[in-house]
Coordinates of C-alpha atoms and ligand atoms in Angstrom, one line a residue:
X1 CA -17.3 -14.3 -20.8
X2 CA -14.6 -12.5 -22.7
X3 CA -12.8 -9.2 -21.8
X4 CA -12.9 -6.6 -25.1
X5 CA -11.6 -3.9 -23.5
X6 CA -8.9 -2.0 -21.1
X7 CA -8.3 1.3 -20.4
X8 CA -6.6 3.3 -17.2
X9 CA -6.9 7.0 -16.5
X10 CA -4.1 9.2 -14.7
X11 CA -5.8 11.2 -11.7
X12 CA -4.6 14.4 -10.4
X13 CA -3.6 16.5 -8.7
X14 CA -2.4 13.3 -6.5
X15 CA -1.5 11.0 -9.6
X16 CA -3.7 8.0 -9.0
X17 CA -3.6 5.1 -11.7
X18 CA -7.0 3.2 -12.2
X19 CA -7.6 0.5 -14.4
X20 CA -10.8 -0.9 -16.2
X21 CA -11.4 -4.6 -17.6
X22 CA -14.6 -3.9 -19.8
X23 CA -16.6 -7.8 -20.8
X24 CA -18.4 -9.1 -23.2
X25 CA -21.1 -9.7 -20.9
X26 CA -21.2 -5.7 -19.8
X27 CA -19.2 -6.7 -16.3
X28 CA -16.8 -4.0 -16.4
X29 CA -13.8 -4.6 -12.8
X30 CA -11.9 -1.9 -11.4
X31 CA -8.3 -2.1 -10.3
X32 CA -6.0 0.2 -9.6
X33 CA -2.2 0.4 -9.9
X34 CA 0.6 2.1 -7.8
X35 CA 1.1 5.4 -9.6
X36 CA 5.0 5.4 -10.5
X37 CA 5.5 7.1 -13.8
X38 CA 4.3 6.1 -17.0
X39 CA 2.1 3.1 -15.7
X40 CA -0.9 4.6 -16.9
X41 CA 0.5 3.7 -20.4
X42 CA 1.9 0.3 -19.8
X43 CA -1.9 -1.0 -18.8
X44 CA -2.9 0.0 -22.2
X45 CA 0.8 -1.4 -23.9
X46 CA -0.2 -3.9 -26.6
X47 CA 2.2 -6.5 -24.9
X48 CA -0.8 -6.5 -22.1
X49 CA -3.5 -6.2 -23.7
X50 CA -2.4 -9.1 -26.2
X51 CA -2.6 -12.0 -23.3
X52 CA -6.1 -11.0 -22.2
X53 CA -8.2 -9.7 -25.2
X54 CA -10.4 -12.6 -25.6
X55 CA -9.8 -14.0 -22.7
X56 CA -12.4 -15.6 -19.9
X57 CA -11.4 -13.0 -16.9
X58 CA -11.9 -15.2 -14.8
X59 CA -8.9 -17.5 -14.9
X60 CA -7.3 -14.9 -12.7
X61 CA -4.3 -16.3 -12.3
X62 CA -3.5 -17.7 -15.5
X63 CA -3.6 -13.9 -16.9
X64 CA -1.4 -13.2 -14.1
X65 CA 1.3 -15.5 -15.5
X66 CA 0.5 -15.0 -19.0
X67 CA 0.4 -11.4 -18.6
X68 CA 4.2 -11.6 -16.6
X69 CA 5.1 -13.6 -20.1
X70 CA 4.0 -11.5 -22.7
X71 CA 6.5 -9.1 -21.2
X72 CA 9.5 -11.4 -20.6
X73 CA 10.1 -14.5 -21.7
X74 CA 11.1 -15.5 -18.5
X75 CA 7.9 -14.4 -17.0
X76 CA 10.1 -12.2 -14.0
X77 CA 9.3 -8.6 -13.9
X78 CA 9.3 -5.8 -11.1
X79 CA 9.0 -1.9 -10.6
X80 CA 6.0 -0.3 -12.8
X81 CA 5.3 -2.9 -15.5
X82 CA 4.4 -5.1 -11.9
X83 CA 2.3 -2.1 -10.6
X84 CA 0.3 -2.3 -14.1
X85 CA -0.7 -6.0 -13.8
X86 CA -1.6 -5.5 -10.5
X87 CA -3.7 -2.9 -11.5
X88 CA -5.2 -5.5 -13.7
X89 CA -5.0 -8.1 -11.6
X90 CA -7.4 -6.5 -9.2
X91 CA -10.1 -5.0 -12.1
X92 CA -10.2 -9.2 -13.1
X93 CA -11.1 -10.2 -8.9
X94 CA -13.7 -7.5 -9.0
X95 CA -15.2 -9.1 -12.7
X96 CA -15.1 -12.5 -10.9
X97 CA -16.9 -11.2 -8.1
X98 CA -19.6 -9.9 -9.7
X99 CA -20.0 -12.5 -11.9
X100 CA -20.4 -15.0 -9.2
X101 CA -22.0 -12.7 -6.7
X102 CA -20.2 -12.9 -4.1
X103 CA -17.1 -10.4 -2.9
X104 CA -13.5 -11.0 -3.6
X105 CA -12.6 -12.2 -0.1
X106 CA -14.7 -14.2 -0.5
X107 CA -13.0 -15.9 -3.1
X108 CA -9.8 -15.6 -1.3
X109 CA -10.9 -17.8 1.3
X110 CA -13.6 -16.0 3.2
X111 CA -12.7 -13.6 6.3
X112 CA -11.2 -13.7 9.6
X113 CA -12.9 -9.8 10.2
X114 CA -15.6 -7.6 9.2
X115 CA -13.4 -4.5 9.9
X116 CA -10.4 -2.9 8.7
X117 CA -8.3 -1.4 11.1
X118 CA -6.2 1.4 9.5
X119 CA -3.2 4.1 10.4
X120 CA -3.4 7.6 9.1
X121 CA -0.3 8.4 7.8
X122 CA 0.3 11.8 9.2
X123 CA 3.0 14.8 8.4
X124 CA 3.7 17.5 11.5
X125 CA 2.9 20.3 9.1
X126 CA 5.0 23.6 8.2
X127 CA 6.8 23.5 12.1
X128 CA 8.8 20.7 12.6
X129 CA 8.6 21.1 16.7
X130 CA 7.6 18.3 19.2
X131 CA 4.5 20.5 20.3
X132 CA 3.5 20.4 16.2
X133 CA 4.0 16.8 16.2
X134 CA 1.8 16.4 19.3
X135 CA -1.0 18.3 17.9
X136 CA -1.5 16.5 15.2
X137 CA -1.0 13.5 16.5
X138 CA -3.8 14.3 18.9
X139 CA -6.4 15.7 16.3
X140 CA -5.7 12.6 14.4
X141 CA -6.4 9.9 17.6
X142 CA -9.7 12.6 18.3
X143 CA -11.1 11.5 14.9
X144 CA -11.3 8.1 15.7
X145 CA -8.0 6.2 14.7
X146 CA -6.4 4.1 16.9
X147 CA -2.8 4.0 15.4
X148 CA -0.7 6.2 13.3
X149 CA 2.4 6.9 11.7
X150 CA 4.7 9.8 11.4
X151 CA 7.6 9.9 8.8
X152 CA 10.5 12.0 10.6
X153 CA 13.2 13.5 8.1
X154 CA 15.0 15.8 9.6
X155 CA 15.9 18.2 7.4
X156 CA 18.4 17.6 4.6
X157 CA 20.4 20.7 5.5
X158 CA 21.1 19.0 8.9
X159 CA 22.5 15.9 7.6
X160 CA 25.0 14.8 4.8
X161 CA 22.2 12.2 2.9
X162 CA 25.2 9.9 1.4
X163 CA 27.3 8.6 4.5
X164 CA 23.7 7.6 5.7
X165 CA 25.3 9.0 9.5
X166 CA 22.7 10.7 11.7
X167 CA 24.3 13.3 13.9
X168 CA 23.8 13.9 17.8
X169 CA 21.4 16.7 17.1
X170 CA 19.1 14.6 15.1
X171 CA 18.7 11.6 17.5
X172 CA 18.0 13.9 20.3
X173 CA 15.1 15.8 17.8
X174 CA 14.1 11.9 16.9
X175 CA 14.1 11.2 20.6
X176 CA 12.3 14.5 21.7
X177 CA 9.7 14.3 19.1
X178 CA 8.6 10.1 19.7
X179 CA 8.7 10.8 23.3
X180 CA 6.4 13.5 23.0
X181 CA 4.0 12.2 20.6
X182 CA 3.7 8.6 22.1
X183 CA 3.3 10.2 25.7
X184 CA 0.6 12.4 24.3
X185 CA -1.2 9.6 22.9
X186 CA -3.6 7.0 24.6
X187 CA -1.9 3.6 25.5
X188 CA -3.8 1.5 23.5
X189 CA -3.4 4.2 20.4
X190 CA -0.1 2.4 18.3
X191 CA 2.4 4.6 17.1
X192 CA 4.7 4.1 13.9
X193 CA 7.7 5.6 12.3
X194 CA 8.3 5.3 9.0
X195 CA 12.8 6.7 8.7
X196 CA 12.7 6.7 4.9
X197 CA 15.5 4.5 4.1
X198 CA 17.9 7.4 5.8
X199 CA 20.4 5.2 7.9
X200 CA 23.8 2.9 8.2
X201 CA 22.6 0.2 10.5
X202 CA 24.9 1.1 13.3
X203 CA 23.3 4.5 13.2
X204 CA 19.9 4.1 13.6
X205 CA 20.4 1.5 16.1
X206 CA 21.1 4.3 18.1
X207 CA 17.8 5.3 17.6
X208 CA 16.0 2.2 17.7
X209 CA 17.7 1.6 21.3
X210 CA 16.3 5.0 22.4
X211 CA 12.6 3.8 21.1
X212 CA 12.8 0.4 23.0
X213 CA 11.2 1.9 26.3
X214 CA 8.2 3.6 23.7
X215 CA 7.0 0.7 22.7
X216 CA 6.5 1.5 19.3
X217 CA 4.1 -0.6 17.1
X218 CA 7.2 -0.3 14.8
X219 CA 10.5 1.6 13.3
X220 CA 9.7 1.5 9.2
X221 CA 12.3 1.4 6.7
X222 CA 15.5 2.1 8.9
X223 CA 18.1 1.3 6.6
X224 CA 17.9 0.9 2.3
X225 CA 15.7 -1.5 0.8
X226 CA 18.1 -3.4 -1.0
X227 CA 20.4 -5.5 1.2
X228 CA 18.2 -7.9 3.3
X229 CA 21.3 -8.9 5.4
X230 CA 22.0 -5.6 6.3
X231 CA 18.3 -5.1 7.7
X232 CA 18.4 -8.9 9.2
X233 CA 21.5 -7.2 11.4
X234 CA 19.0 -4.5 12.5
X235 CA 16.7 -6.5 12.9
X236 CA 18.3 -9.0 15.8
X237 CA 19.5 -5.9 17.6
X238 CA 16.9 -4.4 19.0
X239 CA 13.4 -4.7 20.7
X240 CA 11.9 -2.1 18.6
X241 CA 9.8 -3.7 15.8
X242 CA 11.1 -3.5 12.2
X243 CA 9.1 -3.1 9.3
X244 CA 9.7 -3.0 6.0
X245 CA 8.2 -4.0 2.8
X246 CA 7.2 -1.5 0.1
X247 CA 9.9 -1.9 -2.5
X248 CA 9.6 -5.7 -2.5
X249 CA 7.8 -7.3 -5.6
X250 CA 6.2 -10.2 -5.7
X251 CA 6.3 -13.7 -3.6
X252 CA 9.9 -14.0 -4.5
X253 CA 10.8 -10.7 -3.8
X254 CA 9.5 -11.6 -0.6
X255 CA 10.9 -14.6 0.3
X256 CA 14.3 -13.6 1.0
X257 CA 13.2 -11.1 3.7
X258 CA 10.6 -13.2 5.2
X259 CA 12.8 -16.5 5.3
X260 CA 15.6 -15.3 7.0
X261 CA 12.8 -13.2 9.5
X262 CA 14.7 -9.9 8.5
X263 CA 11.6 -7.8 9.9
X264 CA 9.6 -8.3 12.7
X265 CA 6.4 -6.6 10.2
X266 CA 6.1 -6.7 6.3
X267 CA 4.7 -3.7 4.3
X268 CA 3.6 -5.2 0.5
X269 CA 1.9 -2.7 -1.4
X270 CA -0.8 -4.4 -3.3
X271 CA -1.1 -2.5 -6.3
X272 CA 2.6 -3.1 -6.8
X273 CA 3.5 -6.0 -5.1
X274 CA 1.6 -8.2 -7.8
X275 CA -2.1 -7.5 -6.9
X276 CA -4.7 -9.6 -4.5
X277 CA -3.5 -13.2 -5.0
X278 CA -0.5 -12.8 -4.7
X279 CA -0.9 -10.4 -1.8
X280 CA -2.5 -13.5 0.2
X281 CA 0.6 -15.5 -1.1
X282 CA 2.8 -13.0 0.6
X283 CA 0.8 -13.0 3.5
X284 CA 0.7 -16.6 3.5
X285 CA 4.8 -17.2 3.4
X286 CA 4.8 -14.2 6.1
X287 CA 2.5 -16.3 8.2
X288 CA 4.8 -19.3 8.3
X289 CA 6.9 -17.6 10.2
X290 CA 4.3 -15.3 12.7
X291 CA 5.0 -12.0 10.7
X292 CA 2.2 -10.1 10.6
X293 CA 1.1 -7.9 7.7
X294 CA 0.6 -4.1 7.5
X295 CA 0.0 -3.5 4.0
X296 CA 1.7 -0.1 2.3
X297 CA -1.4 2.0 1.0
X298 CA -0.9 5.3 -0.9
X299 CA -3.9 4.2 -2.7
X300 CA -7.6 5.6 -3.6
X301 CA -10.5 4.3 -2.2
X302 CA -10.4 1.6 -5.0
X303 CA -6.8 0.0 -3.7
X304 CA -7.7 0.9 -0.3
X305 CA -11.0 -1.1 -0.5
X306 CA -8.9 -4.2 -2.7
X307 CA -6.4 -4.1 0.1
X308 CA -9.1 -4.8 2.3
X309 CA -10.5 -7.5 0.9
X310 CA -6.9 -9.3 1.0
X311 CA -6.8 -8.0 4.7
X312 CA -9.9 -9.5 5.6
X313 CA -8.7 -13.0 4.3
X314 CA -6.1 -13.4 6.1
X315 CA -5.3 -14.5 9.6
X316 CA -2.3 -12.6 9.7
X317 CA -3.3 -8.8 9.2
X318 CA -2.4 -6.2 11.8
X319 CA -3.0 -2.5 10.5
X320 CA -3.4 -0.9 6.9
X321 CA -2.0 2.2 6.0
X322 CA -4.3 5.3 4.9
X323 CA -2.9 8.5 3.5
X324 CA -4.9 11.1 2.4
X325 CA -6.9 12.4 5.3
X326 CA -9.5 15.4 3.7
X327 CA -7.8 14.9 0.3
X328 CA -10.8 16.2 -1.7
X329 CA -10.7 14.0 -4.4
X330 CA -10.5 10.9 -1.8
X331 CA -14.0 11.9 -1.0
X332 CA -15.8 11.9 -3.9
X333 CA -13.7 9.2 -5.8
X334 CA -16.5 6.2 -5.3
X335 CA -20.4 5.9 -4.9
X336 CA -20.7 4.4 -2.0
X337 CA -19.9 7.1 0.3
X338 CA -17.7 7.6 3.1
X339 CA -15.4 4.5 3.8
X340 CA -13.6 5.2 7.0
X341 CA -15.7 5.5 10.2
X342 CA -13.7 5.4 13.4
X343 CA -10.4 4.7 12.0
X344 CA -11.7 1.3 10.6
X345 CA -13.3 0.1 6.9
X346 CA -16.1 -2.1 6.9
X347 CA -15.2 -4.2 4.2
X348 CA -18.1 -4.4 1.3
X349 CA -20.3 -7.8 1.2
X350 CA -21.2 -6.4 -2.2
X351 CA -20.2 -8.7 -5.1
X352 CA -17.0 -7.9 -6.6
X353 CA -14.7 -4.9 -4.7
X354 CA -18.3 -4.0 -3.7
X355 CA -16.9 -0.1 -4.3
X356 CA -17.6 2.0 -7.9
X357 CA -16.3 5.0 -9.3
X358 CA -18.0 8.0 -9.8
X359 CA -17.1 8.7 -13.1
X360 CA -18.5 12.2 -13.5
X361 CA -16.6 13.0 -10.6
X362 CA -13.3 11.9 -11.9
X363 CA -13.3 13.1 -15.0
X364 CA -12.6 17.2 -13.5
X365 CA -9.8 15.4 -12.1
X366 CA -8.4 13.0 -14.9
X367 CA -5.0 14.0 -16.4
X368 CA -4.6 11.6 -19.1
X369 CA -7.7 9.2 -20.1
X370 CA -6.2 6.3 -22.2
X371 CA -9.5 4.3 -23.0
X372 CA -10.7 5.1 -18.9
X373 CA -13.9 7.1 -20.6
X374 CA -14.2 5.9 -23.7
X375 CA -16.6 8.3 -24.9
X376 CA -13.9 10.9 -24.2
X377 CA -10.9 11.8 -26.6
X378 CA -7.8 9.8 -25.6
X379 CA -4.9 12.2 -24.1
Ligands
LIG401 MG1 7.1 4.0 4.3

């Protein structure tokens, strides 16, 4: 078997990134790749396409690494040229899967569950009260899901954004908000909050210490992303679970945070992070040291179902982020029909991802088609 062929479509209006891995053998494999800018166009680069054109697909992870050196010399590379050979990464698992019948976690080791349990990532609406919060939060548990997040931000014209301080005000509007929400909610229902990078350690401590009685299933991205110290420090100070995750890169960029146990949780987003191997590499190191994994998911239906796959395989997994409840184009994105039922995915026994695309659904929502449709004119 040989690949001839890969193109990637930009989706809109939310600006998903899929890939396509077209065969000699008429197996075609779906990935898709974290939509930062331009990674549409670095799928279809000729410094990508070069390594694999030709190729048996399914030495998966010999195109990884010939793919990572085709770029760089060195073979080390992050941000969006990463998020495109994950995108790839994933369309080649779904190719092997198919070809050998069986489906891709499967072929990452066979699977510790049949479901998927997933948080809906949810945003209070136009109010920003504690009663708004609440009400979502409710309709959200009502539909079936047994854990969600909320990202709290209060608003810019409240805080100064570079001292990273958090005034008085705000932790009391952190502090009413949580309290509300999580005694609103079931027990068993798991409540996260996602603080956008915002803080200085010592500052959202304060917060964290406040959350300790909640019981939160964690505190996301309390401090920036780039100082794994820094977070460590967090990390030791308080009961409230830290999780972060979704700016790291690959195994290395991993290994750091895991090693020195800087969260109690790790976020990788696959499509990003270096695709479905190295996902269960990730979750793997993680595991050494009990971490579970709650993979980051802004994804359609086609990374949300590849996550799942790496989610299944592993022991490790604890909850996978979902984003885009009633998003219209969510719903209609794949053939197989709804995903979700009662806050869980059933992950496919189909060969391969086990999910397709409905193409002449996409294509009223395709920005920029570079060699997706190849019967349509290249954007
Ligand atoms: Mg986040």
């Amino acid at each position: 078997m040989k690949i001839t062929h890969i193109g990637s479509v930009l989706l809109q209006p939310f600006p998903w990134v899929l890939v396509k891995v077209t065969t000699d053998e008429g197996i075609v494999g779906i990935g898709e790749a974290y939509h930062g800018a331009g990674v549409h166009q670095i799928v279809v680069d000729p410094r990508l396409q070069r390594p694999l054109l030709g190729q048996d697909p399914r030495h998966v992870d010999k195109l990884f690494r010939d793919m990572l050196r085709s770029m760089s010399a060195s073979g080390f590379y992050q941000g969006a040229v990463m998020s495109a050979i994950s995108g790839i990464e994933t369309a080649l698992w779904d190719i092997v899967g198919q070809a050998l019948g069986v489906p891709v976690w499967q072929l990452l080791g066979g699977k510790f569950r049949d479901r998927i349990r997933l948080y809906n990532d949810c945003h209070a609406g136009e109010v920003e009260t504690p009663a708004a919060y609440v009400e979502k939060a409710k309709g959200v548990e009502a539909r079936g899901f047994s854990a969600l997040k909320f990202d709290i931000d209060p608003l810019p014209s409240r805080r100064d954004r570079y001292n990273r301080c958090i005034s008085n005000d705000d932790i009391a509007y952190y502090v009413d908000v949580v309290t509300a929400v999580r005694q609103s909610l079931d027990r068993n229902t798991d409540l996260a909050i996602d603080a956008h990078w915002a803080y200085a350690p010592v500052d959202i401590l304060k917060i964290a210490y406040a959350f300790e009685a909640l019981n939160l299933l964690w505190l996301e991205d309390p401090i920036p992303p780039e100082n794994v110290a820094a977070l460590a420090t967090v990390k030791a100070a308080t009961r409230t679970p830290i999780c972060t995750g979704e700016n790291f890169y690959t195994r290395f960029g991993f290994r750091e945070l895991i090693q020195s146990q800087a969260a109690d949780i790790i976020s990788p987003d696959l499509a990003k992070a270096g695709g479905l191997l190295e996902g269960r590499r990730i979750a793997d190191l993680a595991d050494m040291y009990y971490i579970p994994l709650a993979p980051h998911n802004i994804g359609s239906p086609i990374e949300t179902v590849a996550t799942c796959h790496v989610c299944a395989a592993v022991p490790n997994f604890l909850v996978l982020e979902f984003h885009h409840l009633d998003h219209p184009v969510w719903d209609g994105l794949i053939n197989e029909g709804p995903l979700i039922q009662d806050g869980h995915i059933t992950v496919p026994d189909r060969p391969g991802l086990g999910v397709t695309v409905n193409e002449d659904f996409i294509r009223h929502h395709t920005r920029e088609n570079l060699g997706f449709f190849r019967d349509m004119p290249v954007s």
